[in-house]
């Protein structure tokens, strides 16, 4: 499962690349504020309680993967695309085009899929917001956390048809990666799929005790196909290191299998849950009364809600990635 070549440690904190930029595409594992403020979840209490202290459009109690990758690159987290005209001074760090709930194809959420997100990026390049020299010193983060699969299954897609649909999704991811490379992005980082069968939505039937191995077998297929595809892209690219996979499967599993070493007490039980199955984290009733509970200490939980890690969870995942694939972002 590993494409992660170990590299000697680099002191990334001392980089002096004034024009390095991060461009982000994908879903709620990467979105830092593009979804509408009236949509459920990331703009509602108690999201954002750890950082920045109030709801700010992140699907967590605090920072998400994008924020940690930006930190690694020595950058401020890039501006959500929807704020580009309000805060143009921050465009020098890049742009976050990710929208929670989206996939490489359309899902039940009426937000731009990844093709359209890359269209937005292309439009900014056409408008000379970003120059070829900006792009030659840039990194793209591509997050695919599985919304295409949950949409497929919720619209009566068959289990038998899943393997071929997985191949279709990976082919589209590959098309997107090639397109970003052709637009001039120097390094392109793509998430492998996390162990979907260990997300609280999948472990709830066992009272958050057991991962669903059937779901995880399909994740392993997705990651195998993605690894094959990215290996081929690298063989065909000039410097053979353009594309990097972040192994979210192994990094999530290493925390789930060994929580205490990682200072995590609850590895499968989410911190924020609805008071019953008809409610979820952030739910309120018609009288605006809270219909969710929050754990005593979000820092000790790996998952924030039914789908997303806490800031502490992402921090542990980032530390695992830091030891592996992230070194390949140095150039």
CSV table of C-alpha atoms in Angstrom, one decimal:
chain,number,residue,atom,x,y,z
A,1,UNK,CA,0.0,0.0,0.0
A,2,UNK,CA,3.0,2.3,0.2
A,3,UNK,CA,4.3,4.6,-2.4
A,4,UNK,CA,6.0,6.6,0.3
A,5,UNK,CA,9.7,6.7,-0.2
A,6,UNK,CA,11.5,7.7,3.0
A,7,UNK,CA,13.6,10.8,2.4
A,8,UNK,CA,16.2,12.4,4.7
A,9,UNK,CA,14.7,15.0,7.0
A,10,UNK,CA,14.4,18.5,5.6
A,11,UNK,CA,14.1,21.7,7.7
A,12,UNK,CA,11.0,22.9,6.0
A,13,UNK,CA,10.4,25.7,8.5
A,14,UNK,CA,13.4,27.6,7.1
A,15,UNK,CA,12.1,27.7,3.5
A,16,UNK,CA,12.3,31.2,1.8
A,17,UNK,CA,10.1,30.7,-1.2
A,18,UNK,CA,8.1,34.0,-1.4
A,19,UNK,CA,6.0,32.7,-4.3
A,20,UNK,CA,5.2,29.2,-3.1
A,21,UNK,CA,1.5,28.6,-3.2
A,22,UNK,CA,-1.0,25.9,-2.3
A,23,UNK,CA,-4.0,25.1,-4.4
A,24,UNK,CA,-6.6,22.8,-2.9
A,25,UNK,CA,-9.3,20.7,-4.6
A,26,UNK,CA,-11.8,18.3,-3.2
A,27,UNK,CA,-14.2,17.8,-0.3
A,28,UNK,CA,-14.8,18.3,3.4
A,29,UNK,CA,-11.4,16.9,4.4
A,30,UNK,CA,-9.9,19.9,2.8
A,31,UNK,CA,-12.6,22.6,2.7
A,32,UNK,CA,-11.9,25.7,4.9
A,33,UNK,CA,-15.0,27.7,4.2
A,34,UNK,CA,-16.5,27.4,0.7
A,35,UNK,CA,-19.9,26.0,1.6
A,36,UNK,CA,-22.9,28.2,2.1
A,37,UNK,CA,-23.3,29.6,5.6
A,38,UNK,CA,-26.9,28.4,5.8
A,39,UNK,CA,-26.0,24.8,5.0
A,40,UNK,CA,-25.9,22.3,7.9
A,41,UNK,CA,-22.6,21.4,9.6
A,42,UNK,CA,-19.5,23.4,9.2
A,43,UNK,CA,-21.0,26.9,9.7
A,44,UNK,CA,-23.1,25.9,12.7
A,45,UNK,CA,-22.2,25.5,16.4
A,46,UNK,CA,-20.3,23.6,17.7
A,47,UNK,CA,-18.0,23.3,14.6
A,48,UNK,CA,-14.9,25.4,15.1
A,49,UNK,CA,-14.9,25.4,18.9
A,50,UNK,CA,-11.2,24.5,19.2
A,51,UNK,CA,-10.1,26.8,16.3
A,52,UNK,CA,-10.9,29.5,15.6
A,53,UNK,CA,-13.4,29.4,18.5
A,54,UNK,CA,-16.5,29.7,16.4
A,55,UNK,CA,-18.0,28.1,13.3
A,56,UNK,CA,-15.9,29.1,10.3
A,57,UNK,CA,-16.7,26.6,7.5
A,58,UNK,CA,-14.4,23.7,8.6
A,59,UNK,CA,-15.9,20.3,9.0
A,60,UNK,CA,-14.2,19.7,12.4
A,61,UNK,CA,-13.8,21.3,15.8
A,62,UNK,CA,-10.7,23.1,14.4
A,63,UNK,CA,-8.1,22.7,11.7
A,64,UNK,CA,-8.3,20.2,8.9
A,65,UNK,CA,-5.8,18.6,6.5
A,66,UNK,CA,-5.4,21.7,4.3
A,67,UNK,CA,-4.2,23.7,7.3
A,68,UNK,CA,-1.6,21.2,8.3
A,69,UNK,CA,-0.3,20.9,4.7
A,70,UNK,CA,-0.1,24.7,4.5
A,71,UNK,CA,1.8,24.7,7.8
A,72,UNK,CA,4.3,22.2,6.5
A,73,UNK,CA,4.9,24.4,3.4
A,74,UNK,CA,5.4,27.4,5.7
A,75,UNK,CA,2.3,29.1,4.3
A,76,UNK,CA,-0.9,30.6,5.7
A,77,UNK,CA,-3.8,28.3,4.9
A,78,UNK,CA,-5.0,29.3,1.4
A,79,UNK,CA,-8.1,31.5,1.0
A,80,UNK,CA,-11.4,29.8,0.3
A,81,UNK,CA,-12.3,30.5,-3.3
A,82,UNK,CA,-15.6,32.2,-2.4
A,83,UNK,CA,-13.6,35.0,-0.5
A,84,UNK,CA,-11.2,35.7,-3.3
A,85,UNK,CA,-12.7,39.1,-4.1
A,86,UNK,CA,-13.2,40.1,-0.5
A,87,UNK,CA,-9.7,39.4,0.6
A,88,UNK,CA,-7.4,39.5,-2.5
A,89,UNK,CA,-4.4,40.2,-0.3
A,90,UNK,CA,-4.4,36.5,0.7
A,91,UNK,CA,-4.2,35.1,-2.9
A,92,UNK,CA,-0.4,35.1,-2.6
A,93,UNK,CA,-0.7,31.9,-0.5
A,94,UNK,CA,-2.9,30.1,-3.1
A,95,UNK,CA,-6.6,29.3,-3.2
A,96,UNK,CA,-8.8,26.6,-1.6
A,97,UNK,CA,-11.4,25.4,-4.2
A,98,UNK,CA,-12.6,22.4,-2.1
A,99,UNK,CA,-16.3,22.2,-1.2
A,100,UNK,CA,-17.6,19.8,1.5
A,101,UNK,CA,-19.8,17.0,0.2
A,102,UNK,CA,-18.5,17.0,-3.3
A,103,UNK,CA,-16.8,14.3,-5.3
A,104,UNK,CA,-15.0,13.9,-8.6
A,105,UNK,CA,-18.5,13.5,-10.0
A,106,UNK,CA,-21.8,15.1,-8.9
A,107,UNK,CA,-23.2,14.1,-5.5
A,108,UNK,CA,-26.4,15.0,-3.6
A,109,UNK,CA,-24.7,18.3,-2.6
A,110,UNK,CA,-25.2,21.1,-5.1
A,111,UNK,CA,-21.6,22.3,-5.0
A,112,UNK,CA,-19.0,22.3,-7.8
A,113,UNK,CA,-17.5,18.8,-8.4
A,114,UNK,CA,-13.7,18.6,-8.9
A,115,UNK,CA,-13.8,19.2,-12.7
A,116,UNK,CA,-15.6,22.5,-12.0
A,117,UNK,CA,-13.2,23.3,-9.2
A,118,UNK,CA,-10.3,22.9,-11.6
A,119,UNK,CA,-12.3,25.1,-14.1
A,120,UNK,CA,-12.3,27.8,-11.5
A,121,UNK,CA,-8.6,27.5,-11.1
A,122,UNK,CA,-8.1,27.6,-14.9
A,123,UNK,CA,-10.2,30.8,-15.0
A,124,UNK,CA,-8.0,32.5,-12.5
A,125,UNK,CA,-4.9,31.5,-14.6
A,126,UNK,CA,-6.6,32.9,-17.7
A,127,UNK,CA,-7.3,36.2,-15.8
A,128,UNK,CA,-3.5,36.3,-14.9
A,129,UNK,CA,-4.3,36.1,-11.2
A,130,UNK,CA,-1.6,33.5,-11.1
A,131,UNK,CA,1.4,33.5,-13.5
A,132,UNK,CA,3.4,30.6,-14.9
A,133,UNK,CA,6.1,31.4,-12.4
A,134,UNK,CA,3.6,31.2,-9.5
A,135,UNK,CA,2.5,27.8,-10.7
A,136,UNK,CA,6.0,26.5,-11.2
A,137,UNK,CA,6.6,26.9,-7.5
A,138,UNK,CA,3.2,25.6,-6.4
A,139,UNK,CA,1.7,22.5,-4.8
A,140,UNK,CA,-1.8,21.1,-5.4
A,141,UNK,CA,-3.6,19.1,-2.7
A,142,UNK,CA,-6.4,16.9,-4.1
A,143,UNK,CA,-8.7,15.4,-1.5
A,144,UNK,CA,-11.1,12.5,-2.4
A,145,UNK,CA,-12.6,11.1,0.8
A,146,UNK,CA,-15.3,9.0,-0.7
A,147,UNK,CA,-18.4,11.1,-1.3
A,148,UNK,CA,-18.8,9.6,-4.8
A,149,UNK,CA,-19.2,6.1,-3.2
A,150,UNK,CA,-21.7,7.2,-0.6
A,151,UNK,CA,-23.7,8.9,-3.3
A,152,UNK,CA,-23.5,5.8,-5.5
A,153,UNK,CA,-24.8,3.6,-2.7
A,154,UNK,CA,-27.5,6.0,-1.7
A,155,UNK,CA,-28.9,6.1,-5.3
A,156,UNK,CA,-29.4,2.4,-5.5
A,157,UNK,CA,-25.9,1.5,-6.9
A,158,UNK,CA,-25.3,-2.2,-6.6
A,159,UNK,CA,-22.6,-3.8,-4.5
A,160,UNK,CA,-21.7,-5.9,-7.5
A,161,UNK,CA,-21.2,-2.7,-9.6
A,162,UNK,CA,-18.9,-1.1,-7.0
A,163,UNK,CA,-15.5,-2.4,-8.2
A,164,UNK,CA,-16.1,-1.1,-11.7
A,165,UNK,CA,-17.4,2.2,-10.3
A,166,UNK,CA,-14.3,2.5,-8.2
A,167,UNK,CA,-12.2,2.1,-11.4
A,168,UNK,CA,-14.3,4.9,-13.0
A,169,UNK,CA,-13.7,7.2,-10.0
A,170,UNK,CA,-9.9,6.5,-10.0
A,171,UNK,CA,-9.8,7.2,-13.8
A,172,UNK,CA,-11.5,10.5,-13.2
A,173,UNK,CA,-9.0,11.4,-10.4
A,174,UNK,CA,-6.2,10.5,-12.8
A,175,UNK,CA,-7.7,12.8,-15.5
A,176,UNK,CA,-7.9,15.6,-12.9
A,177,UNK,CA,-4.2,15.1,-11.8
A,178,UNK,CA,-3.0,15.2,-15.4
A,179,UNK,CA,-5.0,18.4,-16.0
A,180,UNK,CA,-3.5,20.1,-13.0
A,181,UNK,CA,0.0,19.1,-14.2
A,182,UNK,CA,-0.8,20.5,-17.7
A,183,UNK,CA,-1.9,23.8,-16.1
A,184,UNK,CA,1.6,24.1,-14.7
A,185,UNK,CA,1.4,22.9,-11.1
A,186,UNK,CA,4.8,21.6,-10.0
A,187,UNK,CA,3.8,19.1,-7.3
A,188,UNK,CA,0.5,17.4,-7.0
A,189,UNK,CA,-0.5,15.6,-3.8
A,190,UNK,CA,-3.5,13.3,-3.8
A,191,UNK,CA,-5.1,11.7,-0.7
A,192,UNK,CA,-5.5,8.0,-0.7
A,193,UNK,CA,-8.9,7.0,0.6
A,194,UNK,CA,-9.2,6.7,4.4
A,195,UNK,CA,-10.6,3.6,6.0
A,196,UNK,CA,-14.3,4.4,5.3
A,197,UNK,CA,-15.3,1.3,7.2
A,198,UNK,CA,-13.9,2.9,10.4
A,199,UNK,CA,-15.7,6.2,10.2
A,200,UNK,CA,-18.3,6.6,13.0
A,201,UNK,CA,-21.1,6.4,10.4
A,202,UNK,CA,-20.0,2.9,9.6
A,203,UNK,CA,-19.2,1.8,13.2
A,204,UNK,CA,-22.3,3.2,14.8
A,205,UNK,CA,-24.2,-0.1,14.5
A,206,UNK,CA,-21.6,-1.8,16.7
A,207,UNK,CA,-21.7,1.1,19.2
A,208,UNK,CA,-18.5,2.5,17.7
A,209,UNK,CA,-16.5,-0.6,18.5
A,210,UNK,CA,-15.8,-2.4,15.2
A,211,UNK,CA,-14.7,-1.3,11.7
A,212,UNK,CA,-16.7,-2.6,8.7
A,213,UNK,CA,-14.2,-4.8,6.9
A,214,UNK,CA,-16.4,-5.1,3.7
A,215,UNK,CA,-16.2,-1.3,3.3
A,216,UNK,CA,-12.4,-1.3,4.0
A,217,UNK,CA,-11.8,-4.0,1.4
A,218,UNK,CA,-13.3,-1.6,-1.2
A,219,UNK,CA,-11.1,1.2,0.1
A,220,UNK,CA,-8.1,-1.1,-0.4
A,221,UNK,CA,-9.2,-1.6,-4.0
A,222,UNK,CA,-9.5,2.1,-4.6
A,223,UNK,CA,-6.1,2.8,-3.1
A,224,UNK,CA,-4.5,-0.1,-5.1
A,225,UNK,CA,-5.8,1.3,-8.4
A,226,UNK,CA,-4.8,4.9,-7.4
A,227,UNK,CA,-1.3,3.7,-6.5
A,228,UNK,CA,-0.9,2.0,-9.9
A,229,UNK,CA,-2.2,5.0,-11.7
A,230,UNK,CA,0.1,7.5,-9.9
A,231,UNK,CA,3.1,5.2,-10.3
A,232,UNK,CA,2.4,5.3,-14.0
A,233,UNK,CA,2.0,9.1,-14.1
A,234,UNK,CA,5.3,9.5,-12.3
A,235,UNK,CA,7.1,7.2,-14.7
A,236,UNK,CA,5.8,9.3,-17.6
A,237,UNK,CA,6.6,12.7,-16.0
A,238,UNK,CA,10.0,14.4,-16.5
A,239,UNK,CA,11.3,14.3,-13.0
A,240,UNK,CA,9.4,11.2,-11.9
A,241,UNK,CA,8.3,12.8,-8.6
A,242,UNK,CA,5.5,15.2,-9.7
A,243,UNK,CA,2.7,13.1,-8.0
A,244,UNK,CA,2.6,12.1,-4.4
A,245,UNK,CA,0.1,10.0,-2.5
A,246,UNK,CA,-0.8,10.7,1.1
A,247,UNK,CA,-1.6,7.4,2.6
A,248,UNK,CA,-4.6,8.3,4.8
A,249,UNK,CA,-5.5,4.6,5.1
A,250,UNK,CA,-2.3,3.6,7.0
A,251,UNK,CA,-2.2,6.9,9.0
A,252,UNK,CA,-5.8,6.6,10.2
A,253,UNK,CA,-5.4,2.8,10.9
A,254,UNK,CA,-2.2,3.3,12.9
A,255,UNK,CA,-4.1,5.7,15.2
A,256,UNK,CA,-7.2,3.4,15.4
A,257,UNK,CA,-5.0,0.4,16.2
A,258,UNK,CA,-2.7,2.2,18.7
A,259,UNK,CA,-4.6,5.1,20.1
A,260,UNK,CA,-2.9,5.6,23.5
A,261,UNK,CA,0.6,6.1,21.9
A,262,UNK,CA,-1.0,8.9,19.9
A,263,UNK,CA,-2.6,10.5,23.0
A,264,UNK,CA,-6.1,9.5,21.7
A,265,UNK,CA,-8.6,8.0,24.2
A,266,UNK,CA,-11.6,7.5,21.9
A,267,UNK,CA,-10.4,6.2,18.5
A,268,UNK,CA,-13.8,5.3,17.0
A,269,UNK,CA,-16.4,7.1,19.1
A,270,UNK,CA,-17.0,10.6,17.7
A,271,UNK,CA,-16.8,13.6,20.0
A,272,UNK,CA,-20.0,15.3,18.7
A,273,UNK,CA,-23.1,13.3,18.1
A,274,UNK,CA,-26.9,13.8,17.8
A,275,UNK,CA,-29.0,12.9,20.8
A,276,UNK,CA,-30.8,10.3,18.7
A,277,UNK,CA,-30.4,8.8,15.3
A,278,UNK,CA,-32.5,11.5,13.7
A,279,UNK,CA,-30.1,14.2,14.9
A,280,UNK,CA,-26.5,14.8,14.2
A,281,UNK,CA,-23.6,17.1,15.4
A,282,UNK,CA,-24.9,20.7,15.1
A,283,UNK,CA,-28.6,19.8,15.1
A,284,UNK,CA,-31.1,22.1,16.8
A,285,UNK,CA,-34.9,21.7,17.0
A,286,UNK,CA,-37.6,24.2,15.9
A,287,UNK,CA,-37.0,26.1,19.2
A,288,UNK,CA,-33.3,26.3,18.6
A,289,UNK,CA,-32.6,23.8,21.4
A,290,UNK,CA,-29.4,21.8,20.9
A,291,UNK,CA,-30.0,18.2,19.9
A,292,UNK,CA,-26.4,17.0,20.1
A,293,UNK,CA,-23.8,16.3,22.8
A,294,UNK,CA,-20.0,17.1,22.8
A,295,UNK,CA,-17.4,15.0,24.6
A,296,UNK,CA,-15.5,16.5,27.5
A,297,UNK,CA,-12.2,16.8,25.7
A,298,UNK,CA,-12.1,17.0,21.8
A,299,UNK,CA,-8.3,16.6,22.0
A,300,UNK,CA,-8.8,13.0,23.2
A,301,UNK,CA,-11.1,11.9,20.4
A,302,UNK,CA,-9.9,11.0,16.9
A,303,UNK,CA,-13.2,11.7,15.2
A,304,UNK,CA,-15.2,14.9,15.6
A,305,UNK,CA,-18.5,13.8,14.0
A,306,UNK,CA,-19.8,10.8,12.0
A,307,UNK,CA,-17.4,11.5,9.1
A,308,UNK,CA,-14.5,13.8,10.1
A,309,UNK,CA,-11.5,13.8,12.4
A,310,UNK,CA,-11.0,16.3,15.2
A,311,UNK,CA,-8.2,18.8,14.9
A,312,UNK,CA,-6.3,16.5,17.3
A,313,UNK,CA,-7.0,13.6,14.9
A,314,UNK,CA,-5.8,15.5,11.9
A,315,UNK,CA,-2.7,16.5,13.9
A,316,UNK,CA,-1.8,12.9,14.6
A,317,UNK,CA,-2.4,12.0,10.9
A,318,UNK,CA,-0.2,14.9,9.8
A,319,UNK,CA,2.6,13.7,12.1
A,320,UNK,CA,2.4,10.2,10.5
A,321,UNK,CA,2.4,11.7,7.0
A,322,UNK,CA,5.3,14.0,8.1
A,323,UNK,CA,7.5,11.0,8.6
A,324,UNK,CA,6.6,9.7,5.1
A,325,UNK,CA,5.2,11.2,1.9
A,326,UNK,CA,5.4,14.8,2.9
A,327,UNK,CA,9.1,14.9,2.4
A,328,UNK,CA,8.4,14.4,-1.3
A,329,UNK,CA,7.0,17.9,-1.4
A,330,UNK,CA,10.5,19.4,-1.1
A,331,UNK,CA,11.9,20.7,-4.4
